[in-house]
Short mmCIF file of N, CA and C and ligand atoms in Angstrom, two decimals:
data_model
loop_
_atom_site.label_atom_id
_atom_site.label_comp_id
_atom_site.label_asym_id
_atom_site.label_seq_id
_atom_site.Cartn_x
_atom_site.Cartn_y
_atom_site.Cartn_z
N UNK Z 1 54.95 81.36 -78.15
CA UNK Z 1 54.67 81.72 -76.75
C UNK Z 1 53.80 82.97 -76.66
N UNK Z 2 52.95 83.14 -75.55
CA UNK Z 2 51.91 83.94 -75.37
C UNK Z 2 53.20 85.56 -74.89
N UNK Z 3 52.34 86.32 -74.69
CA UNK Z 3 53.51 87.72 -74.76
C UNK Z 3 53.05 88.11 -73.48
N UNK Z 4 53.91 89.72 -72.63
CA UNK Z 4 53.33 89.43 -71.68
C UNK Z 4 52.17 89.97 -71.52
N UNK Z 5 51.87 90.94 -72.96
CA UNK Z 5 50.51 91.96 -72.45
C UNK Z 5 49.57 91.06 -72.69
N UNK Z 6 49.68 89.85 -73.35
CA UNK Z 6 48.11 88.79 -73.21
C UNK Z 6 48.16 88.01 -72.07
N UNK Z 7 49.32 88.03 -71.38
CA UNK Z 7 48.89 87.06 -70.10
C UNK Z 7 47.89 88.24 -68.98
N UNK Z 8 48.30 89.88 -69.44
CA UNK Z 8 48.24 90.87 -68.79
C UNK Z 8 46.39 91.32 -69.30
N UNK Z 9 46.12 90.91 -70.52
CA UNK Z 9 44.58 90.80 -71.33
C UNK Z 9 43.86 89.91 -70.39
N UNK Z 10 44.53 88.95 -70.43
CA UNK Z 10 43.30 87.93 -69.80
C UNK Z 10 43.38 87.59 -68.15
N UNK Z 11 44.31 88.28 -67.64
CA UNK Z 11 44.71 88.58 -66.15
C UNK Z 11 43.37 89.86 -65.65
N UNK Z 12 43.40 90.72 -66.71
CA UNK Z 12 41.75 91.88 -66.59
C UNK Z 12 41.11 91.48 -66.74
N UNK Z 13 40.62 90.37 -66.83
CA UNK Z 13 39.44 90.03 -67.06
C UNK Z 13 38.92 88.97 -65.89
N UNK Z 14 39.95 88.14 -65.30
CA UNK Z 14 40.21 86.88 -64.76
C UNK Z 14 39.52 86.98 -62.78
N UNK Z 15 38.78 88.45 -62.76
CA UNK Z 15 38.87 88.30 -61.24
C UNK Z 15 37.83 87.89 -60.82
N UNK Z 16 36.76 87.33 -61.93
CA UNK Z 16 35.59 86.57 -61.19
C UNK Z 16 35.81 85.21 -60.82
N UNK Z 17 36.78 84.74 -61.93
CA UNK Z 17 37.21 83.25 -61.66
C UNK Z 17 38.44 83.39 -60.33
N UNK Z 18 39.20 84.28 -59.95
CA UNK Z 18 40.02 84.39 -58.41
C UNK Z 18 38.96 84.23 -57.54
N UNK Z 19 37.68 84.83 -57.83
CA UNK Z 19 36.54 84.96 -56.69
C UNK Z 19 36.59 83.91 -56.39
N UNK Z 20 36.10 83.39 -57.41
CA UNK Z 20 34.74 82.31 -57.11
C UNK Z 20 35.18 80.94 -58.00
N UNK Z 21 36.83 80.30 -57.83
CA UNK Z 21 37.45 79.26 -58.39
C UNK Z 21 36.30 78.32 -58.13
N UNK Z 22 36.08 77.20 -57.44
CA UNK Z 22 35.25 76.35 -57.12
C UNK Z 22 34.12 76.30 -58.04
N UNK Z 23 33.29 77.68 -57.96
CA UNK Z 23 32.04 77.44 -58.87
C UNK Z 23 32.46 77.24 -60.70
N UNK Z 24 33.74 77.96 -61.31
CA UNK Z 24 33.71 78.02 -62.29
C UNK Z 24 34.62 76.67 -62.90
N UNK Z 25 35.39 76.22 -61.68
CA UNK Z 25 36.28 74.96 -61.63
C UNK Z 25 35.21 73.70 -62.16
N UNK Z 26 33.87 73.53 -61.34
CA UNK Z 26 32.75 72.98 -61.22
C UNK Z 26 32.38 72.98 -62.69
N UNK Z 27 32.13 74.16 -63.45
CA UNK Z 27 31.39 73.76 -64.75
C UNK Z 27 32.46 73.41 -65.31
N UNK Z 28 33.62 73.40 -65.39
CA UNK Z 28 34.81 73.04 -66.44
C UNK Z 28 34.80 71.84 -66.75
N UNK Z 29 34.77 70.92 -65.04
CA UNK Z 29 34.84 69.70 -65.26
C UNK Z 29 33.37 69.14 -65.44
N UNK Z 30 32.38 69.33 -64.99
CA UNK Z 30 31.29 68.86 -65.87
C UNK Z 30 31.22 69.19 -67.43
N UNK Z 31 31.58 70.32 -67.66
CA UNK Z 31 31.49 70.24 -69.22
C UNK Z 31 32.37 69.29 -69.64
N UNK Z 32 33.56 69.46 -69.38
CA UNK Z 32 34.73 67.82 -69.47
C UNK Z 32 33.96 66.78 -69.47
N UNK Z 33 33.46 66.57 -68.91
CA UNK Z 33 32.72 65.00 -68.71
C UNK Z 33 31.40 65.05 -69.70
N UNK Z 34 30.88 66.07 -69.95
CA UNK Z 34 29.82 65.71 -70.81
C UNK Z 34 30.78 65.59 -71.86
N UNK Z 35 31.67 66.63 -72.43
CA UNK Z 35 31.85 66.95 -73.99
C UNK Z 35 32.80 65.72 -74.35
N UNK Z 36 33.21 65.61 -73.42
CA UNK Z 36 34.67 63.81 -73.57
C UNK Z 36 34.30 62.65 -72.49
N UNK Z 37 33.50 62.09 -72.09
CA UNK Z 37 33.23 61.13 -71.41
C UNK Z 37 34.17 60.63 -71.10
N UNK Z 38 35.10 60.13 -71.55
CA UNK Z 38 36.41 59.41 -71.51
C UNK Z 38 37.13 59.65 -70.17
N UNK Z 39 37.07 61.13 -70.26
CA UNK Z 39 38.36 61.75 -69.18
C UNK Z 39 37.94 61.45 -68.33
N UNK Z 40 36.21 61.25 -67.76
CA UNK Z 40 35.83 61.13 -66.40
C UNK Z 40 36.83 59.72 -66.15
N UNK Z 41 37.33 58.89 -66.98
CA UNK Z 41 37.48 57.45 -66.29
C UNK Z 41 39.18 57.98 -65.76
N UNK Z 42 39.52 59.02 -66.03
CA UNK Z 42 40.86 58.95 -65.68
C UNK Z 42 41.23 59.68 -64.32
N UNK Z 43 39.68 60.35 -63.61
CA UNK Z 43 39.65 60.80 -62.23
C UNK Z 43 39.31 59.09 -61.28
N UNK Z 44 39.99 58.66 -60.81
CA UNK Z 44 39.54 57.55 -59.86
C UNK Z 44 38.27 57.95 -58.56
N UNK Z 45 38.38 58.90 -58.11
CA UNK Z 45 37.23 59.80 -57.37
C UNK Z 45 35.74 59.64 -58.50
N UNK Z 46 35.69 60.03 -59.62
CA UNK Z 46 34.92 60.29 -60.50
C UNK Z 46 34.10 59.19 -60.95
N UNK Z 47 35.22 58.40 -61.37
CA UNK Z 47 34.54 57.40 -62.51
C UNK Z 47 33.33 56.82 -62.09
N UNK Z 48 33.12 56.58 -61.06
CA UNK Z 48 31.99 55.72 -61.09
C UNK Z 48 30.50 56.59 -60.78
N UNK Z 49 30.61 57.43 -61.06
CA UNK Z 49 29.42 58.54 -60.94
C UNK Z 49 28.24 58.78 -62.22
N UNK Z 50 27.50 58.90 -62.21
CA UNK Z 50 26.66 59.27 -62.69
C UNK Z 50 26.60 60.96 -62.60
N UNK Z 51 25.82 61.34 -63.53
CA UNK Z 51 25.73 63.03 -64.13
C UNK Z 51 25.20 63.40 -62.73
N UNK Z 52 23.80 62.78 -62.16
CA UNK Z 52 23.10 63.52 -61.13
C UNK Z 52 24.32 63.06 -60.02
N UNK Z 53 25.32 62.54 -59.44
CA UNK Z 53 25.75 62.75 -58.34
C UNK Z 53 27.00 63.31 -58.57
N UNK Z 54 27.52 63.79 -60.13
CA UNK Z 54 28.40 64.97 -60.06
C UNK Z 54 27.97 66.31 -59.95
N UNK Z 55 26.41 66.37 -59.76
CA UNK Z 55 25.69 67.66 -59.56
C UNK Z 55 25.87 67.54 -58.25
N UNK Z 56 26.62 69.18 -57.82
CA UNK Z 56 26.69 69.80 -56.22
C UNK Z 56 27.11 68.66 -55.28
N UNK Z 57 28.38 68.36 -56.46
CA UNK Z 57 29.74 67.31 -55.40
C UNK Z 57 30.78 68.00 -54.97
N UNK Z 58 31.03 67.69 -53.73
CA UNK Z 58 31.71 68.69 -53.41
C UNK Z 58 33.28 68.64 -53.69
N UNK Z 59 33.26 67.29 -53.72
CA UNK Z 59 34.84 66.66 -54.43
C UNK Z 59 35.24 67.44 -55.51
N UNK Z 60 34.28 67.18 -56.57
CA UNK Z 60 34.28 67.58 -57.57
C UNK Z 60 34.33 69.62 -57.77
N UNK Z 61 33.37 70.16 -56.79
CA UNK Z 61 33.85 71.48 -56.60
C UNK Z 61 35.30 71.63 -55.94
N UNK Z 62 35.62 70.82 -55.40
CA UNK Z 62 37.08 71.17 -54.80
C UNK Z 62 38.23 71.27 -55.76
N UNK Z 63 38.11 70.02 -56.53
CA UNK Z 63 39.03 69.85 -57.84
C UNK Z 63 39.03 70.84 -58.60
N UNK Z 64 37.85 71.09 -58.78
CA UNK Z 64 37.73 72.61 -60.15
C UNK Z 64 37.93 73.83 -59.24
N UNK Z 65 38.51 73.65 -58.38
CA UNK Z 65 38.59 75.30 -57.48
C UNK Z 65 40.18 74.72 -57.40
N UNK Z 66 40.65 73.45 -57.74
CA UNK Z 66 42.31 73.61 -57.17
C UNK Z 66 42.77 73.83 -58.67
N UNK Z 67 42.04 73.29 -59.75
CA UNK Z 67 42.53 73.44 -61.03
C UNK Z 67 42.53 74.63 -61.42
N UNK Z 68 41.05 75.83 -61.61
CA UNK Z 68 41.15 77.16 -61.92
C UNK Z 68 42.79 77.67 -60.97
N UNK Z 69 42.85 77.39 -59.71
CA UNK Z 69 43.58 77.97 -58.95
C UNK Z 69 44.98 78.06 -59.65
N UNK Z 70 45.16 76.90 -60.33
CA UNK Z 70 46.85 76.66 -60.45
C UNK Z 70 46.74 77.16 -61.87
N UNK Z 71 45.73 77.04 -62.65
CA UNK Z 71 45.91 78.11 -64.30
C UNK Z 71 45.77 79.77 -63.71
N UNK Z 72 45.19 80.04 -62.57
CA UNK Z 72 45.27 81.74 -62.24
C UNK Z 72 47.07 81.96 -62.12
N UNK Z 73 47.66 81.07 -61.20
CA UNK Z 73 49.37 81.26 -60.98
C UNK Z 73 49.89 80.89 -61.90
N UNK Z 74 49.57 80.24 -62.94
CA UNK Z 74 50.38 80.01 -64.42
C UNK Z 74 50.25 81.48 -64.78
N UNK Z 75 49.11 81.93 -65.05
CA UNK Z 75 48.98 83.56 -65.76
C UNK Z 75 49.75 84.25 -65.04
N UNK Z 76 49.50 84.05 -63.81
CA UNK Z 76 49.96 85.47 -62.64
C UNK Z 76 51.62 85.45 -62.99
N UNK Z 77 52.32 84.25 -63.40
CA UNK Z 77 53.43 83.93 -63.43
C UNK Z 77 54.23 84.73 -64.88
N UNK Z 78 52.86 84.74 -65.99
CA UNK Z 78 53.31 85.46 -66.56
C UNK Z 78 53.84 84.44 -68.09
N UNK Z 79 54.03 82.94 -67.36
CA UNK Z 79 54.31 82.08 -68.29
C UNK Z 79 55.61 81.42 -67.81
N UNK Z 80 56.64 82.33 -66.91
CA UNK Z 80 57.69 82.29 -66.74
C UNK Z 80 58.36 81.64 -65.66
N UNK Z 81 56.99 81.11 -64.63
CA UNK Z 81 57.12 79.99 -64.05
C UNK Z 81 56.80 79.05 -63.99
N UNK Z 82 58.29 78.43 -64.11
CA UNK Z 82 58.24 76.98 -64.56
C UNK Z 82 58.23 75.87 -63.62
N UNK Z 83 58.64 76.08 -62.51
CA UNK Z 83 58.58 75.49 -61.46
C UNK Z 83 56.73 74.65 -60.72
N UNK Z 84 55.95 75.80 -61.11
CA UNK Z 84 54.56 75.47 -60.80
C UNK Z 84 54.54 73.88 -62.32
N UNK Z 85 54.31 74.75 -63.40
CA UNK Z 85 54.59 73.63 -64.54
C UNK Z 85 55.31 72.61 -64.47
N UNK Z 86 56.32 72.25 -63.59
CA UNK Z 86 57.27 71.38 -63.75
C UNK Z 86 56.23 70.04 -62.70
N UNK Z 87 55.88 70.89 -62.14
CA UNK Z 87 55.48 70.14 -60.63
C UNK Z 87 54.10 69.52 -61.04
N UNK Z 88 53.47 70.09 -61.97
CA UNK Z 88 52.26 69.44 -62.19
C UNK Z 88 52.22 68.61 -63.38
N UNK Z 89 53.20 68.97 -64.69
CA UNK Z 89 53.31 68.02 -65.60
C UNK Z 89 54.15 66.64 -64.69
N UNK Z 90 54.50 66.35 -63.65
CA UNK Z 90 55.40 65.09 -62.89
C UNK Z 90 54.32 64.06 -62.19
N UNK Z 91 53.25 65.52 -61.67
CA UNK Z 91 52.26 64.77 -60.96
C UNK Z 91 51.10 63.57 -61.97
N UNK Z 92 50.87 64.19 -63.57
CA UNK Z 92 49.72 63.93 -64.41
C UNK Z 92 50.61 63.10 -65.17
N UNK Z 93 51.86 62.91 -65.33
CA UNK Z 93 52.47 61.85 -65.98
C UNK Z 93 53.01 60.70 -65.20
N UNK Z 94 53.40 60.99 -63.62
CA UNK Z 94 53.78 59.53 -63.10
C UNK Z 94 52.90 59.36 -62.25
N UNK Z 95 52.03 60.10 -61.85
CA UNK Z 95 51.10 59.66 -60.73
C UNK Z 95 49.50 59.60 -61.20
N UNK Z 96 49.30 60.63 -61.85
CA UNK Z 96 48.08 60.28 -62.44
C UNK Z 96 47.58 59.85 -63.64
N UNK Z 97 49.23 60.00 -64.62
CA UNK Z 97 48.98 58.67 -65.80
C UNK Z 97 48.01 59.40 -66.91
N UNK Z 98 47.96 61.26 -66.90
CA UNK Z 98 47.58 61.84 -67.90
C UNK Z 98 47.48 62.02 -69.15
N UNK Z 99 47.22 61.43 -70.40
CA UNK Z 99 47.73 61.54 -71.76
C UNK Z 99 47.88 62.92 -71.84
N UNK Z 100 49.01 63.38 -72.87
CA UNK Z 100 48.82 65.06 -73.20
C UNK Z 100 47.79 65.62 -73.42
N UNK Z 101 47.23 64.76 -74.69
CA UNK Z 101 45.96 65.36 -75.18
C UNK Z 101 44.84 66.26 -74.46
N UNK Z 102 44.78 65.83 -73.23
CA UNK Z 102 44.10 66.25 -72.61
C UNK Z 102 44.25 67.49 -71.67
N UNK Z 103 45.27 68.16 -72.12
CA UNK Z 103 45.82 69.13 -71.31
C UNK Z 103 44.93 70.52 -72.77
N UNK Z 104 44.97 69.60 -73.70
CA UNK Z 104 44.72 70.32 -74.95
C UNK Z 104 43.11 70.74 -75.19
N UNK Z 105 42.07 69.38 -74.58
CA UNK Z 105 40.74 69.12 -74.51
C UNK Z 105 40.75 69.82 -73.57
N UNK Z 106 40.87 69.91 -72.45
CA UNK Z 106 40.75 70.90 -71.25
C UNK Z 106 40.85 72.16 -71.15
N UNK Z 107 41.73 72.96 -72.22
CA UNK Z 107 42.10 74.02 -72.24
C UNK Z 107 40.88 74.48 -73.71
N UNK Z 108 40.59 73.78 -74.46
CA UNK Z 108 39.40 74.23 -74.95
C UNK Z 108 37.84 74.10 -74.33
N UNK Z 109 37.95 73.11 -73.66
CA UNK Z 109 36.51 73.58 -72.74
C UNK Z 109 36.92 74.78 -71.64
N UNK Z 110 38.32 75.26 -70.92
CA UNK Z 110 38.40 76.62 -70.25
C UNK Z 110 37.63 77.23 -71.24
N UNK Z 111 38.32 77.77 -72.32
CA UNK Z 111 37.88 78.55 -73.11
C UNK Z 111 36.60 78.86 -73.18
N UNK Z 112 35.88 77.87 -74.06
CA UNK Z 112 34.54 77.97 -73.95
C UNK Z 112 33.90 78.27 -72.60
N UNK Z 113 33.85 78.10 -71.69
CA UNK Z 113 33.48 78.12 -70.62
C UNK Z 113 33.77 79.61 -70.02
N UNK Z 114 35.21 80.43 -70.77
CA UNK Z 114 35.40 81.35 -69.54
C UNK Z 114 34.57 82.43 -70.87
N UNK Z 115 34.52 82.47 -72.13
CA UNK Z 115 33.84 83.77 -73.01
C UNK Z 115 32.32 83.26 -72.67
N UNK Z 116 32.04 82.16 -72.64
CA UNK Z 116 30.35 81.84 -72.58
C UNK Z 116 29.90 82.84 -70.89
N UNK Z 117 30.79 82.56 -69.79
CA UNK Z 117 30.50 82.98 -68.43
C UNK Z 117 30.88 84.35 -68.32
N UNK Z 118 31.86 84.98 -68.49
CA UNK Z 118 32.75 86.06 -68.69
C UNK Z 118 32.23 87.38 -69.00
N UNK Z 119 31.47 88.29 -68.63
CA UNK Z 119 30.92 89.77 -69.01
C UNK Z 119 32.10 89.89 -69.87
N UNK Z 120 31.96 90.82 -70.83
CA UNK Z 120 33.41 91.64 -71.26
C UNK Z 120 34.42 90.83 -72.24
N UNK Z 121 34.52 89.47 -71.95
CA UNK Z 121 36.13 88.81 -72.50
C UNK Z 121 35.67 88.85 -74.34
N UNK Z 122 35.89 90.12 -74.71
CA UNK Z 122 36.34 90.42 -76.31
C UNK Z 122 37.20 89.94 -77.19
N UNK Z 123 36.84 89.93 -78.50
CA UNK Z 123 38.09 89.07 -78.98
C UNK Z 123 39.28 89.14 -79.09
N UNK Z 124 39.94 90.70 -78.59
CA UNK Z 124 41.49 90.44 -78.10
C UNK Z 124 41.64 89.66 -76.92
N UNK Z 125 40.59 89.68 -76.08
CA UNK Z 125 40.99 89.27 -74.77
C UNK Z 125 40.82 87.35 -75.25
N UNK Z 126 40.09 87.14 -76.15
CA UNK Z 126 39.81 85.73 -76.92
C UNK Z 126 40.98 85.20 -77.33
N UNK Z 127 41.67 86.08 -78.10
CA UNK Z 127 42.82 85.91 -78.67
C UNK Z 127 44.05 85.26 -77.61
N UNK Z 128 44.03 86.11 -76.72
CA UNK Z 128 45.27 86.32 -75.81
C UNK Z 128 45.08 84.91 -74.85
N UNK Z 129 43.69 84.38 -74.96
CA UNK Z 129 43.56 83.68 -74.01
C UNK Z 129 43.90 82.33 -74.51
N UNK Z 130 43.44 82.49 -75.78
CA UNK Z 130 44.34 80.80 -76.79
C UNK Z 130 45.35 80.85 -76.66
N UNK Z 131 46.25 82.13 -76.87
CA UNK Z 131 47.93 82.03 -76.62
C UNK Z 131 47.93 81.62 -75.55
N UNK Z 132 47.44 81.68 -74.19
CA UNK Z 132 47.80 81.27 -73.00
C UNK Z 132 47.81 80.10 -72.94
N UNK Z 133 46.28 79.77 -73.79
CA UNK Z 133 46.55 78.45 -73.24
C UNK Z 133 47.20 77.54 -73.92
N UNK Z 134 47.32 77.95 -74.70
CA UNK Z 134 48.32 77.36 -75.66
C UNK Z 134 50.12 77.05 -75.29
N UNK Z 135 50.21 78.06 -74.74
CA UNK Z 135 51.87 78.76 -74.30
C UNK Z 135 51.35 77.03 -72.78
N UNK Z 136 50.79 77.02 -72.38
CA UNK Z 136 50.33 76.37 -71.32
C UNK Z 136 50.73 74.70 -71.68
N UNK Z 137 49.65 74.71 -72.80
CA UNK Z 137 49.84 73.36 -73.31
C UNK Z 137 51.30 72.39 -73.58
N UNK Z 138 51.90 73.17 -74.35
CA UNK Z 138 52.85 73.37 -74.97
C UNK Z 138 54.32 73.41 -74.01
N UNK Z 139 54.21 74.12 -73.06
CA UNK Z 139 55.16 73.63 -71.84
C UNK Z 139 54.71 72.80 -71.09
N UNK Z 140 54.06 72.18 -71.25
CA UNK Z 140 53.51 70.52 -70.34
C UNK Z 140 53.67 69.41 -71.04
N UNK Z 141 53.50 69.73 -72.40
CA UNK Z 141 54.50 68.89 -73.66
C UNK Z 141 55.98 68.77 -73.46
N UNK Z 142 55.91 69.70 -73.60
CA UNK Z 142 57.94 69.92 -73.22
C UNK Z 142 58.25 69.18 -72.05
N UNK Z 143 57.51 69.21 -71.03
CA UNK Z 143 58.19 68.58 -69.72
C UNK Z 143 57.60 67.36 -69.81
N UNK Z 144 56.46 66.86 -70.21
CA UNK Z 144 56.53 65.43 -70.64
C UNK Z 144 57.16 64.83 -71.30
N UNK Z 145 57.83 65.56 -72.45
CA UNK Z 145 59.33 64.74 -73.40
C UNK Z 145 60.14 64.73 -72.44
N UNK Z 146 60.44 65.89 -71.31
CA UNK Z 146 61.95 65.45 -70.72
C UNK Z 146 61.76 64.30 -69.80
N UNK Z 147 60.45 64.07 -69.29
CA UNK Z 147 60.03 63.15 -68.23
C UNK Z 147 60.07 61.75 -69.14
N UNK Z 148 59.90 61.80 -70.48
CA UNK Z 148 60.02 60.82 -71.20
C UNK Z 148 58.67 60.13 -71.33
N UNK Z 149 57.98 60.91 -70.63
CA UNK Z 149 56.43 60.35 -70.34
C UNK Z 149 55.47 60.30 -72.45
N UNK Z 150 55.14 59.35 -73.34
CA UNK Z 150 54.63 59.30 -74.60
C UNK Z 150 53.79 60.01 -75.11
N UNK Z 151 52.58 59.24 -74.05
CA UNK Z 151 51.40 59.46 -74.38
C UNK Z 151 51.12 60.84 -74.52
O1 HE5 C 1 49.39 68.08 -59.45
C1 HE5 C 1 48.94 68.36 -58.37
O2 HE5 C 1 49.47 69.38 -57.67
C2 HE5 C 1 50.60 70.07 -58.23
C3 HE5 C 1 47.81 67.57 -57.78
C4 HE5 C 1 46.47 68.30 -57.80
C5 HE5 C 1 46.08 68.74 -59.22
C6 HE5 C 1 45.52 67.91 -60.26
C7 HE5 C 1 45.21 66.56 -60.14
C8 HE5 C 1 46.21 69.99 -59.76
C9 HE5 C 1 46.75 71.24 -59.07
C10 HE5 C 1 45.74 69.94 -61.11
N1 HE5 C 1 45.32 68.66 -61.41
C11 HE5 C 1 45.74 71.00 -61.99
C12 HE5 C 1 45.46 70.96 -63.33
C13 HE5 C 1 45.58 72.19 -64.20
C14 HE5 C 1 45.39 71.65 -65.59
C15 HE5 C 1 44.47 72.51 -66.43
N2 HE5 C 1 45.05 69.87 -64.03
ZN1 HE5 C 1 44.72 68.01 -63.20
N3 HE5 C 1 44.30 66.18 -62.40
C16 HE5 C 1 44.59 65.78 -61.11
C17 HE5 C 1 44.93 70.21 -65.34
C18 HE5 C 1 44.50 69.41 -66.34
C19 HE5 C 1 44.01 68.12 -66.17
C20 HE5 C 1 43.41 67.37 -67.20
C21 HE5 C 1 43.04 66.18 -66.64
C22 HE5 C 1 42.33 65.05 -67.34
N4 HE5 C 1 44.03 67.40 -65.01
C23 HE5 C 1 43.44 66.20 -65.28
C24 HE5 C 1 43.27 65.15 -64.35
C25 HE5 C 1 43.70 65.14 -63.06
C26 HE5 C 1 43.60 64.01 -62.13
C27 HE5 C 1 42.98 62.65 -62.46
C28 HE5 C 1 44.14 64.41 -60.93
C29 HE5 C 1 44.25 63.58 -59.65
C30 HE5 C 1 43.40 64.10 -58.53
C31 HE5 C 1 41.98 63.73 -58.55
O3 HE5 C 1 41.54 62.72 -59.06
O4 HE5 C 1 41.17 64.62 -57.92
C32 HE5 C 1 39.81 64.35 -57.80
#
């Protein structure tokens, strides 16, 4: 599990993405879709798009501004709320039919995405931010075994 001074590392660093969720939500999931093609088929909104009409969609900015949103209250939480986690590993296993894996692919394109965009994020703050997301991953695993959910 991540500790709390790295949720507290990458919480200093994190206030361009509070700004401005939507725009940085936006490249996450386009990079998603370029770097794994796959996942686009598991947005029903998505799938049938082409690259140029996921450019300056607004669907698609909305999603990546609700997703940054709910990894800012995982951090803000500290790790220690589980209740946000509980509620979204229920939603991606019975309603949207999420494999894990992809909680795992996703959290390495954040990554990439937040040191490539990010003034400043150094490699402690690098460090702290794999534990997160890791600590992240890893309790969405857990609540998919209790949900009984496989994949
Ligand atoms: O669960 C919800 O609310 C608690 C529904 C809205 C929501 C979705 C839907 C939220 C808050 C998140 N996702 C958040 C989130 C954080 C992690 C990093 N997601 Zn989510 N998702 C939703 C992830 C990770 C992740 C990986 C993948 C492949 N997510 C997905 C896919 C996914 C899908 C298909 C949906 C359904 C809504 C939709 O299609 O929106 C266009």
């Amino acid at each position: 599990c991540a500790s709390g001074e790295e949720y507290d590392a990458v919480l200093s660093f994190w206030d361009p993405l509070k700004a401005d969720p939507k725009s940085y939500g936006e490249i996450v999931l386009q990079r998603l879709f370029e770097t794994k093609p796959d996942s686009q088929k598991l947005f029903p909104k998505f799938t049938a798009l082409s690259k140029e009409q996921l450019q300056n969609n607004p669907d698609l900015q909305a999603h990546g501004g609700i997703v940054v949103c709910k990894l800012t209250e995982f951090m803000q939480g500290g790790g220690r709320d589980k209740k946000t986690l509980k509620d979204l590993a229920e939603s991606h296993a019975k309603q949207h039919k999420i494999p894990r894996i992809y909680f795992q692919i996703i959290s390495d394109v954040i990554f990439e995405v937040v040191v490539e965009k990010i003034e400043g994020f150094g490699t402690d703050a690098q460090t702290a931010l794999k534990n997160v997301l890791k600590t992240f991953q890893t309790q969405m695993g857990e609540f998919y075994d209790e949900l009984g959910f496989d994949d």
